[in-house]
Amino acid sequence: MMPAQFRIDLFNEIRELLGNFEPVVLQGVLQELGGLSRAKGNEGAAARFGLTLARQCTVAEGSSSPQPVDDQVIAWARENRGMVVTNDRRVRDALLADGLGVISMRKQKKLEIVRK
């Protein structure tokens, strides 16, 4: 929901950082955004915008166990050595502890790659 909240062009910003990349979204993230998109106000609008962006991504299955979506994202990134775009501190810290890169907002203006 970061692109709607901070008014950034997510894919162009990532392309500036990484060059060519393949955006991937987990099925669980889509389901979570679908639920949030029913809300009114800014959160619902941000989730609907997130779903629009997700249509441009490859959809991947997360864990088959009923774990929280954040944990599925962490597990997928670990298995695939993928970089994750997030502002969630717990997700970021877990990925950095494993030596994975994270893309997050810097001063609510620009994306940056964070590495440990």
C-alpha positions as a printed NumPy array, in Angstrom:
array([[  0.   ,   0.   ,   0.   ],
       [  3.125,   2.14 ,   0.109],
       [  2.719,   3.567,  -3.438],
       [ -0.682,   5.067,  -2.668],
       [  0.321,   6.295,   0.784],
       [  3.5  ,   8.037,  -0.37 ],
       [  2.539,   8.755,  -3.986],
       [  5.483,   7.012,  -5.585],
       [  5.782,   5.138,  -8.86 ],
       [  6.786,   1.84 ,  -7.298],
       [  7.947,  -0.034, -10.381],
       [  9.95 ,   2.876, -11.815],
       [ 11.599,   3.497,  -8.446],
       [ 12.577,  -0.17 ,  -8.161],
       [ 13.824,  -0.172, -11.751],
       [ 16.077,   2.793, -10.892],
       [ 17.528,   0.801,  -7.986],
       [ 17.829,  -2.634,  -9.575],
       [ 17.53 ,  -2.345, -13.321],
       [ 15.313,  -5.056, -14.785],
       [ 13.431,  -7.126, -12.225],
       [ 10.518,  -9.514, -11.983],
       [  7.869,  -8.337,  -9.508],
       [  6.314, -11.182,  -7.526],
       [  3.359, -11.053,  -5.165],
       [  2.245, -13.884,  -2.914],
       [ -1.299, -15.219,  -3.122],
       [ -1.702, -14.473,   0.593],
       [ -0.815, -10.822,   0.012],
       [ -3.498, -10.616,  -2.682],
       [ -6.047, -12.095,  -0.299],
       [ -5.059,  -9.666,   2.444],
       [ -5.299,  -6.704,   0.059],
       [ -8.672,  -7.985,  -1.145],
       [-10.   ,  -7.928,   2.395],
       [ -8.556,  -4.489,   3.115],
       [ -9.901,  -3.121,  -0.177],
       [-13.457,  -3.439,   1.13 ],
       [-12.76 ,  -0.767,   3.747],
       [-13.727,   2.825,   3.198],
       [-11.33 ,   5.707,   3.415],
       [ -7.601,   5.899,   2.781],
       [ -6.783,   2.328,   3.819],
       [ -9.338,   0.835,   1.449],
       [ -8.228,   3.102,  -1.391],
       [ -4.575,   2.197,  -0.803],
       [ -5.433,  -1.512,  -0.82 ],
       [ -7.407,  -1.162,  -4.06 ],
       [ -4.437,   0.609,  -5.631],
       [ -2.182,  -2.175,  -4.331],
       [ -4.385,  -4.728,  -6.072],
       [ -4.065,  -2.761,  -9.313],
       [ -0.272,  -2.89 ,  -9.035],
       [ -0.364,  -6.57 ,  -8.108],
       [ -1.966,  -7.364, -11.468],
       [  1.405,  -6.491, -13.023],
       [  3.212,  -9.096, -10.889],
       [  3.81 , -12.799, -11.115],
       [  1.655, -14.505,  -8.478],
       [  3.482, -17.023,  -6.288],
       [  2.091, -19.422,  -3.735],
       [  3.172, -18.805,  -0.191],
       [  3.456, -21.399,   2.502],
       [  0.734, -24.021,   2.577],
       [  0.624, -23.756,   6.366],
       [ -1.825, -21.28 ,   7.875],
       [  0.855, -18.797,   8.926],
       [  0.425, -15.008,   8.861],
       [  1.069, -13.308,   5.525],
       [  4.159, -11.485,   6.83 ],
       [  5.687, -14.83 ,   7.812],
       [  4.868, -16.222,   4.371],
       [  6.66 , -13.272,   2.765],
       [  9.719, -13.837,   4.964],
       [  9.743, -17.573,   4.191],
       [  9.375, -16.988,   0.443],
       [ 12.201, -14.433,   0.402],
       [ 14.462, -16.81 ,   2.323],
       [ 13.732, -19.718,  -0.02 ],
       [ 14.132, -17.67 ,  -3.192],
       [ 16.787, -15.213,  -1.991],
       [ 14.413, -12.479,  -3.084],
       [ 14.359,  -8.839,  -2.142],
       [ 11.2  ,  -7.549,  -0.431],
       [  9.63 ,  -4.096,  -0.606],
       [  8.286,  -3.28 ,   2.862],
       [  8.117,  -0.667,   5.583],
       [  7.177,  -3.277,   8.185],
       [  9.937,  -3.219,  10.801],
       [  9.54 ,  -6.861,  11.873],
       [  9.672,  -8.14 ,   8.294],
       [ 12.604,  -5.876,   7.47 ],
       [ 14.608,  -6.907,  10.536],
       [ 14.002, -10.624,   9.936],
       [ 15.169, -10.375,   6.331],
       [ 18.192,  -8.243,   7.17 ],
       [ 19.191, -10.745,   9.867],
       [ 19.292, -13.39 ,   7.108],
       [ 21.474, -11.203,   4.907],
       [ 18.691, -10.382,   2.462],
       [ 18.177,  -6.936,   0.999],
       [ 15.051,  -4.929,   1.674],
       [ 13.651,  -2.   ,  -0.261],
       [ 11.94 ,   0.571,   1.928],
       [ 11.016,   4.242,   2.017],
       [ 13.596,   6.849,   2.891],
       [ 12.152,  10.02 ,   4.396],
       [  8.752,   9.238,   2.822],
       [ 10.105,  10.394,  -0.533],
       [ 12.245,   7.779,  -2.192],
       [ 12.889,   4.056,  -2.091],
       [ 16.258,   2.759,  -0.943],
       [ 17.91 ,  -0.629,  -0.647],
       [ 18.753,  -1.529,   2.942],
       [ 21.336,  -4.2  ,   3.672],
       [ 22.906,  -5.318,   6.898]])
